[in-house]
PDB file of C-alpha atoms in Angstrom:
ATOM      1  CA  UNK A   1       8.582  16.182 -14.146  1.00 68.00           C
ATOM      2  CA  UNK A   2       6.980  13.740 -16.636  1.00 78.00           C
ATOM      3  CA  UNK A   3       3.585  13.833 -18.510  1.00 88.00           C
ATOM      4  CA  UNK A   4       1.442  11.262 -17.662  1.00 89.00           C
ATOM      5  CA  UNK A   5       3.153  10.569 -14.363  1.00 94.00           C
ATOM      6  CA  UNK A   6       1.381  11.955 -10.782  1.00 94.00           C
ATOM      7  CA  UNK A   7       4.299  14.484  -9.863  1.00 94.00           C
ATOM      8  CA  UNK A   8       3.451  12.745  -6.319  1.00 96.00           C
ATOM      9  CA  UNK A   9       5.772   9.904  -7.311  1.00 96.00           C
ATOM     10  CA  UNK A  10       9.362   9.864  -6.607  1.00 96.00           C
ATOM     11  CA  UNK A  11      12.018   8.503  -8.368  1.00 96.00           C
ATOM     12  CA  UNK A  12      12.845   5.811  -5.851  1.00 97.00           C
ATOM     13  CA  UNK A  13       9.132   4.816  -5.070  1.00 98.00           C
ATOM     14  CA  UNK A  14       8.171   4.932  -9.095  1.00 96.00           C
ATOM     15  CA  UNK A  15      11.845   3.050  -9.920  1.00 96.00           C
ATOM     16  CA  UNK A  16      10.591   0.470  -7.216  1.00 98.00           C
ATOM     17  CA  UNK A  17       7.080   0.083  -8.868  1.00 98.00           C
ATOM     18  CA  UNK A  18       8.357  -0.844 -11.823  1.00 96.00           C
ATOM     19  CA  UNK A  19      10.680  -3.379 -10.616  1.00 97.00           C
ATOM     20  CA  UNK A  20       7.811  -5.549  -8.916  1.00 98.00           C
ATOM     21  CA  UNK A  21       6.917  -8.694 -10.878  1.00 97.00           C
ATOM     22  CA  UNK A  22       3.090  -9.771 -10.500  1.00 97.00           C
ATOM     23  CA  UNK A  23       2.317 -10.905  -7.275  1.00 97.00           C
ATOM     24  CA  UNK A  24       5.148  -8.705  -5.509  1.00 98.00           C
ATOM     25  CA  UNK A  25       3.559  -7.000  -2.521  1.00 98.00           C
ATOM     26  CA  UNK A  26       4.186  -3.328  -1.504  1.00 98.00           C
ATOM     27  CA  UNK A  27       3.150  -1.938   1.612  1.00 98.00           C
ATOM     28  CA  UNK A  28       1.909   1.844   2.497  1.00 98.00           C
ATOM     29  CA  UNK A  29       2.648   2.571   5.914  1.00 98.00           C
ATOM     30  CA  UNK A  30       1.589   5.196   8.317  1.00 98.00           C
ATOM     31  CA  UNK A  31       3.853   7.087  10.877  1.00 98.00           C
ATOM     32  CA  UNK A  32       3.944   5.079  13.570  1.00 97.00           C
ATOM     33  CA  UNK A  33       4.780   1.816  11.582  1.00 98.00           C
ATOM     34  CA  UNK A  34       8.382   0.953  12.253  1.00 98.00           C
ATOM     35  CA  UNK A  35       8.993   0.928   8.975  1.00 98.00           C
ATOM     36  CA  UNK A  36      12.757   1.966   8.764  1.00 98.00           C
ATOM     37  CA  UNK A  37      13.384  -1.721  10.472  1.00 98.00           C
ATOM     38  CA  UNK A  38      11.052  -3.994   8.628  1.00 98.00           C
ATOM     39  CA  UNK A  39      12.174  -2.212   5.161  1.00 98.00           C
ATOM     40  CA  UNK A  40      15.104  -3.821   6.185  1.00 98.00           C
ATOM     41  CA  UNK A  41      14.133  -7.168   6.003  1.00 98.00           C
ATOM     42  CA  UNK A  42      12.459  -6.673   2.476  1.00 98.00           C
ATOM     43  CA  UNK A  43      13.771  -7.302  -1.423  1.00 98.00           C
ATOM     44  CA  UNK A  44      14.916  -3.504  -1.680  1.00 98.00           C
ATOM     45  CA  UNK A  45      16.099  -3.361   2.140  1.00 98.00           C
ATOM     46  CA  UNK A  46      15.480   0.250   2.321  1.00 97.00           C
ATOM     47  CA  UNK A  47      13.208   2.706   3.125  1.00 98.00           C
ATOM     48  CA  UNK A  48      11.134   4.634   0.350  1.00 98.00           C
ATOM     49  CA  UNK A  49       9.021   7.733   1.835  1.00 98.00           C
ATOM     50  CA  UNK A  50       6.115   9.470   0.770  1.00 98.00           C
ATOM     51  CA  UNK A  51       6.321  11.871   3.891  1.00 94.00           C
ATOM     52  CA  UNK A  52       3.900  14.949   3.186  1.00 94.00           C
ATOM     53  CA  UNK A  53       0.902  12.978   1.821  1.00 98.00           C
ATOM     54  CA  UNK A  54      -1.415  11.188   3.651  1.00 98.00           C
ATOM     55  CA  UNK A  55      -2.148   7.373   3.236  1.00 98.00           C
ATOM     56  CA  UNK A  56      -5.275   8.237   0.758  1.00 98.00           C
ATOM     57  CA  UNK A  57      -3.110  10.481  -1.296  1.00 98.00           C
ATOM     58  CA  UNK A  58      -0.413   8.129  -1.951  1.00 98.00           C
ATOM     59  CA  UNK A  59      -2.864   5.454  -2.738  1.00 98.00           C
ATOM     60  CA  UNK A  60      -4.339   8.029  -5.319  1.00 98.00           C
ATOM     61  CA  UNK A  61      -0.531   8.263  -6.816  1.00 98.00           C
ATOM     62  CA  UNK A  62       0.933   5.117  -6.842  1.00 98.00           C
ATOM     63  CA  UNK A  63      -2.756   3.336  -7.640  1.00 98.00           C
ATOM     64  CA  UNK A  64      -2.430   5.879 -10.671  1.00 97.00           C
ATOM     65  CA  UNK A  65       0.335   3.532 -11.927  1.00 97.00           C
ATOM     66  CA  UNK A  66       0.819  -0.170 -10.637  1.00 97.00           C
ATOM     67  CA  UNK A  67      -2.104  -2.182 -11.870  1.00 97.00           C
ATOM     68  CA  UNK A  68      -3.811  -4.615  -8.443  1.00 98.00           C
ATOM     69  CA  UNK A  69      -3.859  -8.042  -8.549  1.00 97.00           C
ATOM     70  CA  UNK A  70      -7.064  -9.745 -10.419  1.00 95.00           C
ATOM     71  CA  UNK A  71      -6.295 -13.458  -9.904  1.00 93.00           C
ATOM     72  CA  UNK A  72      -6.208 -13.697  -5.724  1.00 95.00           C
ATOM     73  CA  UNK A  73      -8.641 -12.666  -3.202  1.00 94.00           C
ATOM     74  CA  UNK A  74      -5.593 -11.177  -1.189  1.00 95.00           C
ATOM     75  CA  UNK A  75      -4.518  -8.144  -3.899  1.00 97.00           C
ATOM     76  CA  UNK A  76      -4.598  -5.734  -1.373  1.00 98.00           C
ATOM     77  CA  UNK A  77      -5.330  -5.607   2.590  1.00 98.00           C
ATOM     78  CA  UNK A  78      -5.454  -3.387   6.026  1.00 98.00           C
ATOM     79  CA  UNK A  79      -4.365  -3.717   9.399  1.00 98.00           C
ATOM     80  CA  UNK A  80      -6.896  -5.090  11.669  1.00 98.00           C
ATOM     81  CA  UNK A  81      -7.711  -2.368  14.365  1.00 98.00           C
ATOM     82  CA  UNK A  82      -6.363  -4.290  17.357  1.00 97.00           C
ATOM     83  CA  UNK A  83      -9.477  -6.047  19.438  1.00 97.00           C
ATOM     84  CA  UNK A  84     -12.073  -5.106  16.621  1.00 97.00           C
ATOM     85  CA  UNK A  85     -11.070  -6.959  13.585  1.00 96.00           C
ATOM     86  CA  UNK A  86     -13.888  -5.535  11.632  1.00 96.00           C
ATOM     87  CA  UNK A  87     -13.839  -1.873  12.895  1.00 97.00           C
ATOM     88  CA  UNK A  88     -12.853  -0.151  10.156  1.00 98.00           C
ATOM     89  CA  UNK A  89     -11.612   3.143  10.731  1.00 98.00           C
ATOM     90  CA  UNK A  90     -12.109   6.665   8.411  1.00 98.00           C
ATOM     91  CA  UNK A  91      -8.022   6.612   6.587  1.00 98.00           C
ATOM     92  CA  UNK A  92      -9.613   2.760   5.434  1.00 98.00           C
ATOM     93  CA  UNK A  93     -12.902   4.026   4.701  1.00 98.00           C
ATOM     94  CA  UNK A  94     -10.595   6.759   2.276  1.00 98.00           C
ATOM     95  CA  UNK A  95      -8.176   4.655   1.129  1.00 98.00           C
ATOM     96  CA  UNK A  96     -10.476   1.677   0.173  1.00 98.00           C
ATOM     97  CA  UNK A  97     -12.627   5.217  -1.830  1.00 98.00           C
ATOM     98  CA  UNK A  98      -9.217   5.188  -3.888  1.00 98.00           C
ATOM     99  CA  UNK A  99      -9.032   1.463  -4.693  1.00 98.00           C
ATOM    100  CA  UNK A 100     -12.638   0.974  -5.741  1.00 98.00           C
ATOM    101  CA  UNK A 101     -12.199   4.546  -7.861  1.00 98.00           C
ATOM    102  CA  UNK A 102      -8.762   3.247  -9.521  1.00 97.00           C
ATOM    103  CA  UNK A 103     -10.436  -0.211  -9.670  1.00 96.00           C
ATOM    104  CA  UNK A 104     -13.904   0.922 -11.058  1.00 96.00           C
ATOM    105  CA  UNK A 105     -15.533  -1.294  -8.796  1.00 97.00           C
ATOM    106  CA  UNK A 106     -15.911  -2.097  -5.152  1.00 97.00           C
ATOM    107  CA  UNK A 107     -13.271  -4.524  -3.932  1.00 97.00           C
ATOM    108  CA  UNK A 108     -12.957  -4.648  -0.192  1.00 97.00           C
ATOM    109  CA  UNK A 109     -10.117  -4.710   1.493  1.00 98.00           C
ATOM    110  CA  UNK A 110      -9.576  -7.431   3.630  1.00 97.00           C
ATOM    111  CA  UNK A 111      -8.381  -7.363   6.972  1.00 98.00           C
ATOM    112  CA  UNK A 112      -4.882  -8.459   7.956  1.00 98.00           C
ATOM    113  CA  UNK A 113      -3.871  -8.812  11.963  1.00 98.00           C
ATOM    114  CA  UNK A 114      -1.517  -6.710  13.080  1.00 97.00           C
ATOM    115  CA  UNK A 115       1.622  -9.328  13.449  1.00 97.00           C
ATOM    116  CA  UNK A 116       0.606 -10.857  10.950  1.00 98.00           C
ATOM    117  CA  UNK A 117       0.604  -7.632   8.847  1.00 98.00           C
ATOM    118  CA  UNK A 118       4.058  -6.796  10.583  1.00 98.00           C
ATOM    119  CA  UNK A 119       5.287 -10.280   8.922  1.00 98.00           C
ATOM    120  CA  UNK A 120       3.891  -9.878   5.766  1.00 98.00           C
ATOM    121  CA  UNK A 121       5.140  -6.705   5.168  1.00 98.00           C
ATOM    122  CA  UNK A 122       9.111  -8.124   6.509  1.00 98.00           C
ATOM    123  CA  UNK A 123       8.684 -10.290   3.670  1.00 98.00           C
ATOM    124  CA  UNK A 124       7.517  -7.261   0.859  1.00 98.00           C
ATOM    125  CA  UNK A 125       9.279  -5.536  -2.211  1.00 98.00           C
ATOM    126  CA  UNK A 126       9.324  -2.515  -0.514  1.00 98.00           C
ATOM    127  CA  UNK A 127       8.297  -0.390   2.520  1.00 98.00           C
ATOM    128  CA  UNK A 128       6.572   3.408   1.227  1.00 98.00           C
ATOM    129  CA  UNK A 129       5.815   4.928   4.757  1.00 98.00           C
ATOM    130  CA  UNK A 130       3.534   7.734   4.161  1.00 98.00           C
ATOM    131  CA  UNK A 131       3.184  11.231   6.222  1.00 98.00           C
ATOM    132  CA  UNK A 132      -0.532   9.879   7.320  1.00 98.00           C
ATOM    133  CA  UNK A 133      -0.657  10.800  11.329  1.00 98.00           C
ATOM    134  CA  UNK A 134      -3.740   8.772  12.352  1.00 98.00           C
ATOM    135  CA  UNK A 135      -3.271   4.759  13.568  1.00 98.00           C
ATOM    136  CA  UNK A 136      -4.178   2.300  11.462  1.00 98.00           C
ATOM    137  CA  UNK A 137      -3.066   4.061   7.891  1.00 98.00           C
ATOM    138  CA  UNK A 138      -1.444   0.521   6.994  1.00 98.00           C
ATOM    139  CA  UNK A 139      -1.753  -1.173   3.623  1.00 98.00           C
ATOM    140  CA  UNK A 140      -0.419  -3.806   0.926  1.00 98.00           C
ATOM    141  CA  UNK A 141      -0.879  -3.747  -2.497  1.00 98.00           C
ATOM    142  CA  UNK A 142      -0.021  -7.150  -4.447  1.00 98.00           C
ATOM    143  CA  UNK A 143       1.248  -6.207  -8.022  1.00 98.00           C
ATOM    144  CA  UNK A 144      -1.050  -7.341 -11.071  1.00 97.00           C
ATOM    145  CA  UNK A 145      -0.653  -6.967 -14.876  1.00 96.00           C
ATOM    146  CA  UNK A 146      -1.317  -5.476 -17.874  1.00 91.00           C
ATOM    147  CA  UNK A 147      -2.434  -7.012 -20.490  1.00 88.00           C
ATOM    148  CA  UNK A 148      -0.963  -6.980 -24.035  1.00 91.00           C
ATOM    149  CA  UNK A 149      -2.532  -4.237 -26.535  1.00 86.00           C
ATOM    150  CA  UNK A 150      -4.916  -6.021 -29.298  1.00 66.00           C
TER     151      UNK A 150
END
C-alpha cells in the first residue's frame, strides 16, 4: 500500500501508467474483449487486468492518476454499440460520470466503431481488461500532462 495511491491500482497497471508519454493511448476493456490477443500486438505486449472491478471503477482508479489529453478532440473514446452508433448504453453513461467528475467538466466521449476500436486498441500502450460483465464496457484513454509547479 501507498498513500495517495487508489489501493485499486496494481503494480503492473500503475508501472504501465507511468511509462506512457503524452499522447500514448490505453485501453479499458470489458470481458468479452479479446484482449489477451490484441495486448499482444501493443508497446507492452501483455496483458494487464483489473478483474474484480467493473469498467466505472477502474476508470475511477486509474483516472485518479494519469492526467487526459487537453490538446485533441480524441483524448478518450467508446465502442460504438454495433448498428446504433449513438446508442449509448448505462457502463458509458457511468464511465463518461467518472471522466467529467475527474475532469471537472463535461467532455463527451466520442464514439469509436467497433473494428476500428479493435485496431486502435492493436496499436495501444497497453490492454487493462476489466471484470465489467455487460457488452460494450470498452474504452481509450490518450495520456495528457502535467504541468510544471509555479
Amino acid at each position: 500500500m501507498l498513500k495517495g495511491i487508489d489501493n485499486r491500482l496494481n503494480a503492473e497497471v500503475l508501472g504501465t501508467l507511468r511509462a506512457m508519454g503524452h499522447g500514448d493511448c490505453i485501453v479499458v476493456v470489458d470481458t468479452n474483449f479479446p484482449a489477451e490477443s490484441v495486448a499482444r500486438a501493443t508497446v507492452t505486449g501483455k496483458l494487464l487486468r483489473m478483474e474484480n472491478l467493473s469498467a466505472a471503477e477502474a476508470m475511477n482508479a486509474i483516472l485518479s492518476v494519469l492526467p487526459l489529453d487537453t490538446f485533441v478532440e480524441d483524448f478518450a473514446g467508446r465502442m460504438e454499440v454495433v448498428g446504433k452508433p449513438e446508442e449509448v448504453p448505462p457502463v458509458q453513461v457511468e464511465v463518461q460520470a467518472e471522466v467529467d467528475r475527474a475532469e471537472g467538466r463535461f467532455r463527451p466521449l466520442p464514439g469509436i466503431e467497433r473494428f476500428a476500436f479493435y485496431d486502435m486498441a492493436r496499436q495501444s500502450f497497453a490492454v487493462i481488461q476489466t471484470g465489467e460483465r455487460r457488452f460494450y464496457g470498452c474504452f481509450m484513454l490518450r495520456k495528457g500532462v502535467i504541468p510544471p509547479e509555479a
